[in-house]
Amino acid sequence: MATKAREARDWELFVDWCASMGTNALPTTAEVIADFLTEFPAPMEAQGRRVRAIRKAHENEGVPLALPTDRRASVLREGPEWASVPRALAQLPTYGHPKVLEAVIRGRRDGWLIVLVGILGLSRNEARLLEQTDVELFPRLAIKGHPVPRTDPASECLACAVTRWLHVAGAASFGFRNELLDVISPIGIDPAAHDCDIGLDGVWRQANTLLPWVDRHGWVSADPMSSRSVSATLAHRQALGPVAEIRAYVAPTGGRYEHATMNELADAYDDVDTKVAAMLLHLNEILDESAEVLDHLKEFDL
């Protein structure tokens, strides 16, 4: 993956710099890393990636690296003016019709992010660069060795927040719109049911990244979100708002669209929108003509 290649280059840069300075690259110290980062200034995202590459090299060799590990940084807000983790999860849109695909994909991704940072205590970089091998499904759901419990109600369930995202992560990564629309469809959904009870396929393991950007059309990127966007997203999701409502839609019986797919329903919605717009335009024309007739009648004092 591109991220691994960048980390390899970052490690090689650090090794070359240490050799030129006559110091050891492995093991190293926090002071040496600080000097290295000062010598090669870069955006915070790149600097974080460099530190991660150095840490991973030490872990691979079984060599301890004494660096600060404050996993619960000030990324998550606390206080009465901010939504708690359960409330933030309950506020997220997780189901909806095709018109709100982008909002639902973002909602599911952000629920995943909230669990990673707010419950598991991962740093922004750890969340951004999480890999499929870090996620364990059996015998229990765990991420980087940290168990993710099932909690009630379903709208606030930590395990559900994880599986809701994994159910769409692969399809979103490959642009499988039909599969996405089927998963997020509210038809037949029981709001009290737990998503974590539904089995996962293996498509999510092939996703380019588990924390992608999502554009305004619901398409996802091949690269992870930036650290800055992670912070901004968490702040946005912790703003107090109404709890998301999942209507218990019932699948229609009979009629023209009884067996329609979500894409076919979306096309039908577009057709209705077009017809309504044409009707409104025609109505405006009639009103304009009526106004002209009234003006003429006024001229004759009728």
PDB file of C-alpha atoms in Angstrom:
ATOM      1  CA  MET A   1       0.000   0.000   0.000  1.00  0.00           C
ATOM      2  CA  ALA A   2       1.106   3.602  -0.562  1.00  0.00           C
ATOM      3  CA  THR A   3       1.211   4.299   3.170  1.00  0.00           C
ATOM      4  CA  LYS A   4       3.679   1.476   3.802  1.00  0.00           C
ATOM      5  CA  ALA A   5       5.920   2.716   0.997  1.00  0.00           C
ATOM      6  CA  ARG A   6       5.935   6.231   2.496  1.00  0.00           C
ATOM      7  CA  GLU A   7       6.747   4.835   5.926  1.00  0.00           C
ATOM      8  CA  ALA A   8       9.649   2.845   4.433  1.00  0.00           C
ATOM      9  CA  ARG A   9      11.037   6.012   2.833  1.00  0.00           C
ATOM     10  CA  ASP A  10      10.608   7.904   6.108  1.00  0.00           C
ATOM     11  CA  TRP A  11      12.564   5.229   7.975  1.00  0.00           C
ATOM     12  CA  GLU A  12      15.338   5.252   5.351  1.00  0.00           C
ATOM     13  CA  LEU A  13      15.576   9.043   5.645  1.00  0.00           C
ATOM     14  CA  PHE A  14      15.903   8.769   9.416  1.00  0.00           C
ATOM     15  CA  VAL A  15      18.572   6.033   9.144  1.00  0.00           C
ATOM     16  CA  ASP A  16      20.604   8.091   6.636  1.00  0.00           C
ATOM     17  CA  TRP A  17      20.363  11.206   8.808  1.00  0.00           C
ATOM     18  CA  CYS A  18      21.449   9.293  11.928  1.00  0.00           C
ATOM     19  CA  ALA A  19      24.444   7.884  10.033  1.00  0.00           C
ATOM     20  CA  SER A  20      25.471  11.383   8.945  1.00  0.00           C
ATOM     21  CA  MET A  21      25.169  12.591  12.541  1.00  0.00           C
ATOM     22  CA  GLY A  22      27.111   9.651  13.956  1.00  0.00           C
ATOM     23  CA  THR A  23      24.225   8.418  16.131  1.00  0.00           C
ATOM     24  CA  ASN A  24      22.212   5.197  16.309  1.00  0.00           C
ATOM     25  CA  ALA A  25      18.933   4.917  14.458  1.00  0.00           C
ATOM     26  CA  LEU A  26      17.959   1.797  16.374  1.00  0.00           C
ATOM     27  CA  PRO A  27      17.591   2.167  19.258  1.00  0.00           C
ATOM     28  CA  THR A  28      17.089   5.907  19.292  1.00  0.00           C
ATOM     29  CA  THR A  29      15.808   8.487  21.762  1.00  0.00           C
ATOM     30  CA  ALA A  30      13.103  11.132  21.852  1.00  0.00           C
ATOM     31  CA  GLU A  31      15.804  13.837  21.719  1.00  0.00           C
ATOM     32  CA  VAL A  32      17.291  12.410  18.521  1.00  0.00           C
ATOM     33  CA  ILE A  33      13.852  12.168  16.914  1.00  0.00           C
ATOM     34  CA  ALA A  34      13.111  15.783  17.878  1.00  0.00           C
ATOM     35  CA  ASP A  35      16.367  16.932  16.242  1.00  0.00           C
ATOM     36  CA  PHE A  36      15.538  14.910  13.128  1.00  0.00           C
ATOM     37  CA  LEU A  37      12.071  16.451  12.809  1.00  0.00           C
ATOM     38  CA  THR A  38      13.557  19.930  13.287  1.00  0.00           C
ATOM     39  CA  GLU A  39      16.140  19.237  10.585  1.00  0.00           C
ATOM     40  CA  PHE A  40      13.444  18.133   8.126  1.00  0.00           C
ATOM     41  CA  PRO A  41      10.389  20.369   8.662  1.00  0.00           C
ATOM     42  CA  ALA A  42       7.125  19.116   7.195  1.00  0.00           C
ATOM     43  CA  PRO A  43       3.366  19.321   7.815  1.00  0.00           C
ATOM     44  CA  MET A  44       2.127  17.713  11.042  1.00  0.00           C
ATOM     45  CA  GLU A  45       0.661  14.793   9.121  1.00  0.00           C
ATOM     46  CA  ALA A  46       4.034  13.925   7.554  1.00  0.00           C
ATOM     47  CA  GLN A  47       5.864  14.356  10.864  1.00  0.00           C
ATOM     48  CA  GLY A  48       3.411  12.025  12.561  1.00  0.00           C
ATOM     49  CA  ARG A  49       3.969   9.454   9.825  1.00  0.00           C
ATOM     50  CA  ARG A  50       7.739   9.702  10.350  1.00  0.00           C
ATOM     51  CA  VAL A  51       7.409   9.090  14.078  1.00  0.00           C
ATOM     52  CA  ARG A  52       5.131   6.159  13.385  1.00  0.00           C
ATOM     53  CA  ALA A  53       7.685   4.670  10.974  1.00  0.00           C
ATOM     54  CA  ILE A  54      10.418   4.974  13.609  1.00  0.00           C
ATOM     55  CA  ARG A  55       8.197   3.430  16.269  1.00  0.00           C
ATOM     56  CA  LYS A  56       7.215   0.546  13.983  1.00  0.00           C
ATOM     57  CA  ALA A  57      10.862  -0.189  13.118  1.00  0.00           C
ATOM     58  CA  HIS A  58      11.633  -0.489  16.828  1.00  0.00           C
ATOM     59  CA  GLU A  59       8.596  -2.706  17.424  1.00  0.00           C
ATOM     60  CA  ASN A  60       9.614  -5.006  14.551  1.00  0.00           C
ATOM     61  CA  GLU A  61      13.043  -5.472  16.124  1.00  0.00           C
ATOM     62  CA  GLY A  62      11.654  -5.844  19.618  1.00  0.00           C
ATOM     63  CA  VAL A  63      13.551  -2.770  20.789  1.00  0.00           C
ATOM     64  CA  PRO A  64      11.815  -0.440  23.277  1.00  0.00           C
ATOM     65  CA  LEU A  65      11.319   3.169  22.231  1.00  0.00           C
ATOM     66  CA  ALA A  66      10.787   5.646  25.063  1.00  0.00           C
ATOM     67  CA  LEU A  67       8.321   8.121  23.578  1.00  0.00           C
ATOM     68  CA  PRO A  68       5.315   9.817  25.190  1.00  0.00           C
ATOM     69  CA  THR A  69       2.185   7.720  24.603  1.00  0.00           C
ATOM     70  CA  ASP A  70      -0.697   9.937  25.687  1.00  0.00           C
ATOM     71  CA  ARG A  71      -3.377   8.007  23.825  1.00  0.00           C
ATOM     72  CA  ARG A  72      -6.199  10.160  25.155  1.00  0.00           C
ATOM     73  CA  ALA A  73      -5.111  13.464  23.679  1.00  0.00           C
ATOM     74  CA  SER A  74      -7.390  16.484  23.654  1.00  0.00           C
ATOM     75  CA  VAL A  75      -8.993  15.368  20.378  1.00  0.00           C
ATOM     76  CA  LEU A  76     -12.188  14.294  22.147  1.00  0.00           C
ATOM     77  CA  ARG A  77     -14.133  17.100  23.830  1.00  0.00           C
ATOM     78  CA  GLU A  78     -15.583  16.760  27.311  1.00  0.00           C
ATOM     79  CA  GLY A  79     -18.082  18.880  29.212  1.00  0.00           C
ATOM     80  CA  PRO A  80     -21.824  19.618  29.268  1.00  0.00           C
ATOM     81  CA  GLU A  81     -21.629  21.578  26.014  1.00  0.00           C
ATOM     82  CA  TRP A  82     -20.344  18.524  24.108  1.00  0.00           C
ATOM     83  CA  ALA A  83     -22.076  15.254  23.258  1.00  0.00           C
ATOM     84  CA  SER A  84     -20.737  12.192  25.059  1.00  0.00           C
ATOM     85  CA  VAL A  85     -19.581   9.239  22.977  1.00  0.00           C
ATOM     86  CA  PRO A  86     -22.942   7.377  23.290  1.00  0.00           C
ATOM     87  CA  ARG A  87     -24.894  10.545  22.458  1.00  0.00           C
ATOM     88  CA  ALA A  88     -22.597  11.360  19.520  1.00  0.00           C
ATOM     89  CA  LEU A  89     -23.181   7.855  18.132  1.00  0.00           C
ATOM     90  CA  ALA A  90     -26.952   8.205  18.556  1.00  0.00           C
ATOM     91  CA  GLN A  91     -26.903  11.465  16.576  1.00  0.00           C
ATOM     92  CA  LEU A  92     -25.313   9.884  13.493  1.00  0.00           C
ATOM     93  CA  PRO A  93     -27.374   9.049  10.385  1.00  0.00           C
ATOM     94  CA  THR A  94     -26.876   5.357   9.621  1.00  0.00           C
ATOM     95  CA  TYR A  95     -29.796   4.509   7.313  1.00  0.00           C
ATOM     96  CA  GLY A  96     -31.542   6.440   4.568  1.00  0.00           C
ATOM     97  CA  HIS A  97     -32.768   6.561   1.011  1.00  0.00           C
ATOM     98  CA  PRO A  98     -30.415   7.170  -1.970  1.00  0.00           C
ATOM     99  CA  LYS A  99     -30.793  10.942  -1.706  1.00  0.00           C
ATOM    100  CA  VAL A 100     -28.855  10.916   1.586  1.00  0.00           C
ATOM    101  CA  LEU A 101     -26.183   8.362   0.634  1.00  0.00           C
ATOM    102  CA  GLU A 102     -23.313  10.768   1.323  1.00  0.00           C
ATOM    103  CA  ALA A 103     -24.648  11.697   4.776  1.00  0.00           C
ATOM    104  CA  VAL A 104     -25.122   8.048   5.747  1.00  0.00           C
ATOM    105  CA  ILE A 105     -21.664   6.976   4.545  1.00  0.00           C
ATOM    106  CA  ARG A 106     -20.124   9.836   6.520  1.00  0.00           C
ATOM    107  CA  GLY A 107     -22.259   8.958   9.537  1.00  0.00           C
ATOM    108  CA  ARG A 108     -21.114   5.346   9.532  1.00  0.00           C
ATOM    109  CA  ARG A 109     -17.466   6.272   9.021  1.00  0.00           C
ATOM    110  CA  ASP A 110     -17.633   8.843  11.807  1.00  0.00           C
ATOM    111  CA  GLY A 111     -19.184   6.313  14.199  1.00  0.00           C
ATOM    112  CA  TRP A 112     -16.179   4.087  13.536  1.00  0.00           C
ATOM    113  CA  LEU A 113     -13.855   7.040  14.180  1.00  0.00           C
ATOM    114  CA  ILE A 114     -15.600   7.949  17.443  1.00  0.00           C
ATOM    115  CA  VAL A 115     -15.113   4.416  18.764  1.00  0.00           C
ATOM    116  CA  LEU A 116     -11.450   4.320  17.729  1.00  0.00           C
ATOM    117  CA  VAL A 117     -10.604   7.578  19.460  1.00  0.00           C
ATOM    118  CA  GLY A 118     -13.239   7.970  22.150  1.00  0.00           C
ATOM    119  CA  ILE A 119     -13.415   4.391  23.422  1.00  0.00           C
ATOM    120  CA  LEU A 120     -10.217   2.627  22.391  1.00  0.00           C
ATOM    121  CA  GLY A 121      -8.073   5.699  22.981  1.00  0.00           C
ATOM    122  CA  LEU A 122      -6.219   5.542  19.657  1.00  0.00           C
ATOM    123  CA  SER A 123      -4.349   8.645  18.584  1.00  0.00           C
ATOM    124  CA  ARG A 124      -5.385  10.459  15.409  1.00  0.00           C
ATOM    125  CA  ASN A 125      -2.536   8.839  13.476  1.00  0.00           C
ATOM    126  CA  GLU A 126      -3.293   5.383  14.833  1.00  0.00           C
ATOM    127  CA  ALA A 127      -6.908   5.794  13.759  1.00  0.00           C
ATOM    128  CA  ARG A 128      -5.929   7.100  10.320  1.00  0.00           C
ATOM    129  CA  LEU A 129      -3.449   4.337   9.603  1.00  0.00           C
ATOM    130  CA  LEU A 130      -5.353   1.412  11.075  1.00  0.00           C
ATOM    131  CA  GLU A 131      -5.074  -1.683   8.896  1.00  0.00           C
ATOM    132  CA  GLN A 132      -7.411  -4.588   8.296  1.00  0.00           C
ATOM    133  CA  THR A 133      -5.102  -6.920  10.208  1.00  0.00           C
ATOM    134  CA  ASP A 134      -5.649  -4.740  13.292  1.00  0.00           C
ATOM    135  CA  VAL A 135      -9.333  -5.769  13.350  1.00  0.00           C
ATOM    136  CA  GLU A 136     -10.256  -9.099  14.924  1.00  0.00           C
ATOM    137  CA  LEU A 137     -13.765 -10.540  14.532  1.00  0.00           C
ATOM    138  CA  PHE A 138     -13.410 -13.854  16.355  1.00  0.00           C
ATOM    139  CA  PRO A 139     -13.677 -15.030  19.062  1.00  0.00           C
ATOM    140  CA  ARG A 140     -14.664 -11.448  19.932  1.00  0.00           C
ATOM    141  CA  LEU A 141     -14.703  -8.107  18.162  1.00  0.00           C
ATOM    142  CA  ALA A 142     -11.420  -6.344  18.954  1.00  0.00           C
ATOM    143  CA  ILE A 143      -9.247  -3.628  17.420  1.00  0.00           C
ATOM    144  CA  LYS A 144      -5.496  -3.660  18.058  1.00  0.00           C
ATOM    145  CA  GLY A 145      -6.196  -6.092  20.867  1.00  0.00           C
ATOM    146  CA  HIS A 146      -8.805  -3.843  22.530  1.00  0.00           C
ATOM    147  CA  PRO A 147     -12.244  -5.511  22.801  1.00  0.00           C
ATOM    148  CA  VAL A 148     -15.228  -3.559  21.462  1.00  0.00           C
ATOM    149  CA  PRO A 149     -18.250  -4.431  23.609  1.00  0.00           C
ATOM    150  CA  ARG A 150     -21.887  -4.685  22.599  1.00  0.00           C
ATOM    151  CA  THR A 151     -23.890  -2.060  24.477  1.00  0.00           C
ATOM    152  CA  ASP A 152     -27.531  -0.976  24.646  1.00  0.00           C
ATOM    153  CA  PRO A 153     -29.459   0.624  23.088  1.00  0.00           C
ATOM    154  CA  ALA A 154     -28.545  -0.276  19.509  1.00  0.00           C
ATOM    155  CA  SER A 155     -28.239   3.379  18.499  1.00  0.00           C
ATOM    156  CA  GLU A 156     -25.409   3.786  21.040  1.00  0.00           C
ATOM    157  CA  CYS A 157     -23.882   0.323  20.669  1.00  0.00           C
ATOM    158  CA  LEU A 158     -20.098   0.419  20.269  1.00  0.00           C
ATOM    159  CA  ALA A 159     -19.912  -2.872  18.400  1.00  0.00           C
ATOM    160  CA  CYS A 160     -22.714  -1.733  16.073  1.00  0.00           C
ATOM    161  CA  ALA A 161     -20.816   1.480  15.266  1.00  0.00           C
ATOM    162  CA  VAL A 162     -17.865  -0.660  14.155  1.00  0.00           C
ATOM    163  CA  THR A 163     -19.830  -3.197  12.115  1.00  0.00           C
ATOM    164  CA  ARG A 164     -22.047  -0.550  10.495  1.00  0.00           C
ATOM    165  CA  TRP A 165     -18.924   0.913   8.947  1.00  0.00           C
ATOM    166  CA  LEU A 166     -17.335  -2.426   8.039  1.00  0.00           C
ATOM    167  CA  HIS A 167     -20.582  -3.421   6.283  1.00  0.00           C
ATOM    168  CA  VAL A 168     -20.101  -0.551   3.810  1.00  0.00           C
ATOM    169  CA  ALA A 169     -16.332   0.099   3.849  1.00  0.00           C
ATOM    170  CA  GLY A 170     -15.491  -2.394   1.105  1.00  0.00           C
ATOM    171  CA  ALA A 171     -18.405  -1.532  -1.169  1.00  0.00           C
ATOM    172  CA  ALA A 172     -17.679   2.190  -0.721  1.00  0.00           C
ATOM    173  CA  SER A 173     -13.991   1.670  -1.508  1.00  0.00           C
ATOM    174  CA  PHE A 174     -14.774  -0.095  -4.794  1.00  0.00           C
ATOM    175  CA  GLY A 175     -17.732   2.096  -5.737  1.00  0.00           C
ATOM    176  CA  PHE A 176     -20.325  -0.681  -5.507  1.00  0.00           C
ATOM    177  CA  ARG A 177     -23.310   1.672  -5.307  1.00  0.00           C
ATOM    178  CA  ASN A 178     -26.030  -0.977  -5.520  1.00  0.00           C
ATOM    179  CA  GLU A 179     -24.582  -2.856  -2.562  1.00  0.00           C
ATOM    180  CA  LEU A 180     -24.286   0.369  -0.577  1.00  0.00           C
ATOM    181  CA  LEU A 181     -27.876   1.340  -1.251  1.00  0.00           C
ATOM    182  CA  ASP A 182     -29.108  -2.092  -0.196  1.00  0.00           C
ATOM    183  CA  VAL A 183     -27.191  -1.934   3.103  1.00  0.00           C
ATOM    184  CA  ILE A 184     -28.308   1.581   4.065  1.00  0.00           C
ATOM    185  CA  SER A 185     -31.935   1.108   2.977  1.00  0.00           C
ATOM    186  CA  PRO A 186     -34.303   1.781   5.896  1.00  0.00           C
ATOM    187  CA  ILE A 187     -36.968  -0.529   4.450  1.00  0.00           C
ATOM    188  CA  GLY A 188     -37.736  -3.282   6.923  1.00  0.00           C
ATOM    189  CA  ILE A 189     -35.173  -2.027   9.479  1.00  0.00           C
ATOM    190  CA  ASP A 190     -35.993  -2.495  13.160  1.00  0.00           C
ATOM    191  CA  PRO A 191     -34.464   0.521  14.988  1.00  0.00           C
ATOM    192  CA  ALA A 192     -34.012  -1.597  18.125  1.00  0.00           C
ATOM    193  CA  ALA A 193     -32.102  -4.378  16.338  1.00  0.00           C
ATOM    194  CA  HIS A 194     -28.326  -4.626  16.686  1.00  0.00           C
ATOM    195  CA  ASP A 195     -26.255  -4.335  13.516  1.00  0.00           C
ATOM    196  CA  CYS A 196     -23.434  -6.253  15.236  1.00  0.00           C
ATOM    197  CA  ASP A 197     -25.634  -9.373  15.072  1.00  0.00           C
ATOM    198  CA  ILE A 198     -25.380  -9.333  11.258  1.00  0.00           C
ATOM    199  CA  GLY A 199     -22.476 -11.267   9.752  1.00  0.00           C
ATOM    200  CA  LEU A 200     -19.761  -9.470   7.777  1.00  0.00           C
ATOM    201  CA  ASP A 201     -18.444 -10.457   4.368  1.00  0.00           C
ATOM    202  CA  GLY A 202     -14.758 -10.093   3.587  1.00  0.00           C
ATOM    203  CA  VAL A 203     -14.977  -7.165   1.160  1.00  0.00           C
ATOM    204  CA  TRP A 204     -13.995  -4.628   3.834  1.00  0.00           C
ATOM    205  CA  ARG A 205     -10.619  -6.342   4.159  1.00  0.00           C
ATOM    206  CA  GLN A 206      -9.814  -5.221   0.596  1.00  0.00           C
ATOM    207  CA  ALA A 207     -10.594  -1.533   1.181  1.00  0.00           C
ATOM    208  CA  ASN A 208      -7.809   0.911   0.366  1.00  0.00           C
ATOM    209  CA  THR A 209      -8.104   2.544   3.780  1.00  0.00           C
ATOM    210  CA  LEU A 210     -10.446   2.109   6.730  1.00  0.00           C
ATOM    211  CA  LEU A 211     -10.759   5.865   7.356  1.00  0.00           C
ATOM    212  CA  PRO A 212     -11.245   7.535   3.962  1.00  0.00           C
ATOM    213  CA  TRP A 213     -12.429  10.926   2.827  1.00  0.00           C
ATOM    214  CA  VAL A 214     -16.044  11.025   1.648  1.00  0.00           C
ATOM    215  CA  ASP A 215     -16.998  13.574  -1.014  1.00  0.00           C
ATOM    216  CA  ARG A 216     -20.389  15.234  -1.426  1.00  0.00           C
ATOM    217  CA  HIS A 217     -21.580  12.460  -3.747  1.00  0.00           C
ATOM    218  CA  GLY A 218     -20.705   9.665  -1.338  1.00  0.00           C
ATOM    219  CA  TRP A 219     -17.549   8.537  -3.149  1.00  0.00           C
ATOM    220  CA  VAL A 220     -14.609   7.656  -0.891  1.00  0.00           C
ATOM    221  CA  SER A 221     -10.887   8.282  -1.371  1.00  0.00           C
ATOM    222  CA  ALA A 222      -8.059   5.750  -1.553  1.00  0.00           C
ATOM    223  CA  ASP A 223      -6.105   7.692   1.074  1.00  0.00           C
ATOM    224  CA  PRO A 224      -6.943   8.198   4.753  1.00  0.00           C
ATOM    225  CA  MET A 225      -8.275  11.413   6.265  1.00  0.00           C
ATOM    226  CA  SER A 226      -5.693  13.898   7.498  1.00  0.00           C
ATOM    227  CA  SER A 227      -5.056  14.381  11.205  1.00  0.00           C
ATOM    228  CA  ARG A 228      -6.596  17.843  10.989  1.00  0.00           C
ATOM    229  CA  SER A 229      -9.774  16.524   9.366  1.00  0.00           C
ATOM    230  CA  VAL A 230     -10.017  13.846  12.065  1.00  0.00           C
ATOM    231  CA  SER A 231     -10.018  16.549  14.749  1.00  0.00           C
ATOM    232  CA  ALA A 232     -12.528  18.686  12.842  1.00  0.00           C
ATOM    233  CA  THR A 233     -14.822  15.702  12.266  1.00  0.00           C
ATOM    234  CA  LEU A 234     -14.815  14.714  15.933  1.00  0.00           C
ATOM    235  CA  ALA A 235     -15.609  18.282  16.976  1.00  0.00           C
ATOM    236  CA  HIS A 236     -18.464  18.390  14.459  1.00  0.00           C
ATOM    237  CA  ARG A 237     -19.905  15.089  15.634  1.00  0.00           C
ATOM    238  CA  GLN A 238     -19.680  16.070  19.298  1.00  0.00           C
ATOM    239  CA  ALA A 239     -21.770  19.180  18.763  1.00  0.00           C
ATOM    240  CA  LEU A 240     -25.047  18.600  20.584  1.00  0.00           C
ATOM    241  CA  GLY A 241     -27.893  17.887  18.195  1.00  0.00           C
ATOM    242  CA  PRO A 242     -31.031  15.783  17.838  1.00  0.00           C
ATOM    243  CA  VAL A 243     -30.822  12.009  18.052  1.00  0.00           C
ATOM    244  CA  ALA A 244     -31.053  10.461  14.592  1.00  0.00           C
ATOM    245  CA  GLU A 245     -34.459   8.913  13.939  1.00  0.00           C
ATOM    246  CA  ILE A 246     -34.698   5.628  12.072  1.00  0.00           C
ATOM    247  CA  ARG A 247     -38.233   5.181  10.847  1.00  0.00           C
ATOM    248  CA  ALA A 248     -39.465   1.617  10.838  1.00  0.00           C
ATOM    249  CA  TYR A 249     -40.230   1.559   7.109  1.00  0.00           C
ATOM    250  CA  VAL A 250     -42.222  -1.415   5.891  1.00  0.00           C
ATOM    251  CA  ALA A 251     -41.482  -2.889   2.497  1.00  0.00           C
ATOM    252  CA  PRO A 252     -44.335  -2.075   0.090  1.00  0.00           C
ATOM    253  CA  THR A 253     -46.594  -4.893  -0.962  1.00  0.00           C
ATOM    254  CA  GLY A 254     -47.902  -4.863  -4.488  1.00  0.00           C
ATOM    255  CA  GLY A 255     -47.756  -1.907  -6.806  1.00  0.00           C
ATOM    256  CA  ARG A 256     -45.349  -0.767  -9.461  1.00  0.00           C
ATOM    257  CA  TYR A 257     -42.244  -0.680  -7.251  1.00  0.00           C
ATOM    258  CA  GLU A 258     -42.784  -3.816  -5.166  1.00  0.00           C
ATOM    259  CA  HIS A 259     -39.581  -5.472  -6.418  1.00  0.00           C
ATOM    260  CA  ALA A 260     -37.661  -2.330  -7.340  1.00  0.00           C
ATOM    261  CA  THR A 261     -34.001  -1.964  -6.373  1.00  0.00           C
ATOM    262  CA  MET A 262     -32.794   1.112  -4.509  1.00  0.00           C
ATOM    263  CA  ASN A 263     -31.283   2.451  -7.763  1.00  0.00           C
ATOM    264  CA  GLU A 264     -34.628   2.055  -9.514  1.00  0.00           C
ATOM    265  CA  LEU A 265     -36.319   3.861  -6.638  1.00  0.00           C
ATOM    266  CA  ALA A 266     -33.738   6.640  -6.906  1.00  0.00           C
ATOM    267  CA  ASP A 267     -34.500   6.990 -10.629  1.00  0.00           C
ATOM    268  CA  ALA A 268     -38.204   7.100  -9.800  1.00  0.00           C
ATOM    269  CA  TYR A 269     -37.595   9.864  -7.254  1.00  0.00           C
ATOM    270  CA  ASP A 270     -35.689  11.826  -9.903  1.00  0.00           C
ATOM    271  CA  ASP A 271     -38.577  11.395 -12.357  1.00  0.00           C
ATOM    272  CA  VAL A 272     -41.028  12.692  -9.748  1.00  0.00           C
ATOM    273  CA  ASP A 273     -38.746  15.676  -9.023  1.00  0.00           C
ATOM    274  CA  THR A 274     -38.589  16.483 -12.742  1.00  0.00           C
ATOM    275  CA  LYS A 275     -42.370  16.261 -13.152  1.00  0.00           C
ATOM    276  CA  VAL A 276     -43.005  18.374 -10.058  1.00  0.00           C
ATOM    277  CA  ALA A 277     -40.573  21.024 -11.320  1.00  0.00           C
ATOM    278  CA  ALA A 278     -42.372  21.087 -14.699  1.00  0.00           C
ATOM    279  CA  MET A 279     -45.750  21.395 -12.968  1.00  0.00           C
ATOM    280  CA  LEU A 280     -44.511  24.283 -10.833  1.00  0.00           C
ATOM    281  CA  LEU A 281     -43.155  26.032 -13.922  1.00  0.00           C
ATOM    282  CA  HIS A 282     -46.497  25.585 -15.685  1.00  0.00           C
ATOM    283  CA  LEU A 283     -48.332  26.841 -12.599  1.00  0.00           C
ATOM    284  CA  ASN A 284     -46.170  29.971 -12.536  1.00  0.00           C
ATOM    285  CA  GLU A 285     -46.978  30.588 -16.189  1.00  0.00           C
ATOM    286  CA  ILE A 286     -50.711  30.308 -15.431  1.00  0.00           C
ATOM    287  CA  LEU A 287     -50.371  32.728 -12.513  1.00  0.00           C
ATOM    288  CA  ASP A 288     -48.512  35.204 -14.731  1.00  0.00           C
ATOM    289  CA  GLU A 289     -51.246  34.992 -17.373  1.00  0.00           C
ATOM    290  CA  SER A 290     -53.914  35.442 -14.689  1.00  0.00           C
ATOM    291  CA  ALA A 291     -52.151  38.543 -13.407  1.00  0.00           C
ATOM    292  CA  GLU A 292     -52.106  40.001 -16.934  1.00  0.00           C
ATOM    293  CA  VAL A 293     -55.842  39.339 -17.347  1.00  0.00           C
ATOM    294  CA  LEU A 294     -56.586  41.069 -14.040  1.00  0.00           C
ATOM    295  CA  ASP A 295     -54.517  44.051 -15.085  1.00  0.00           C
ATOM    296  CA  HIS A 296     -56.535  44.339 -18.314  1.00  0.00           C
ATOM    297  CA  LEU A 297     -59.830  44.090 -16.422  1.00  0.00           C
ATOM    298  CA  LYS A 298     -58.748  46.879 -14.090  1.00  0.00           C
ATOM    299  CA  GLU A 299     -58.129  49.082 -17.123  1.00  0.00           C
ATOM    300  CA  PHE A 300     -61.826  48.726 -18.053  1.00  0.00           C
ATOM    301  CA  ASP A 301     -63.023  49.172 -14.451  1.00  0.00           C
ATOM    302  CA  LEU A 302     -64.530  45.695 -14.504  1.00  0.00           C
TER     303      LEU A 302
END
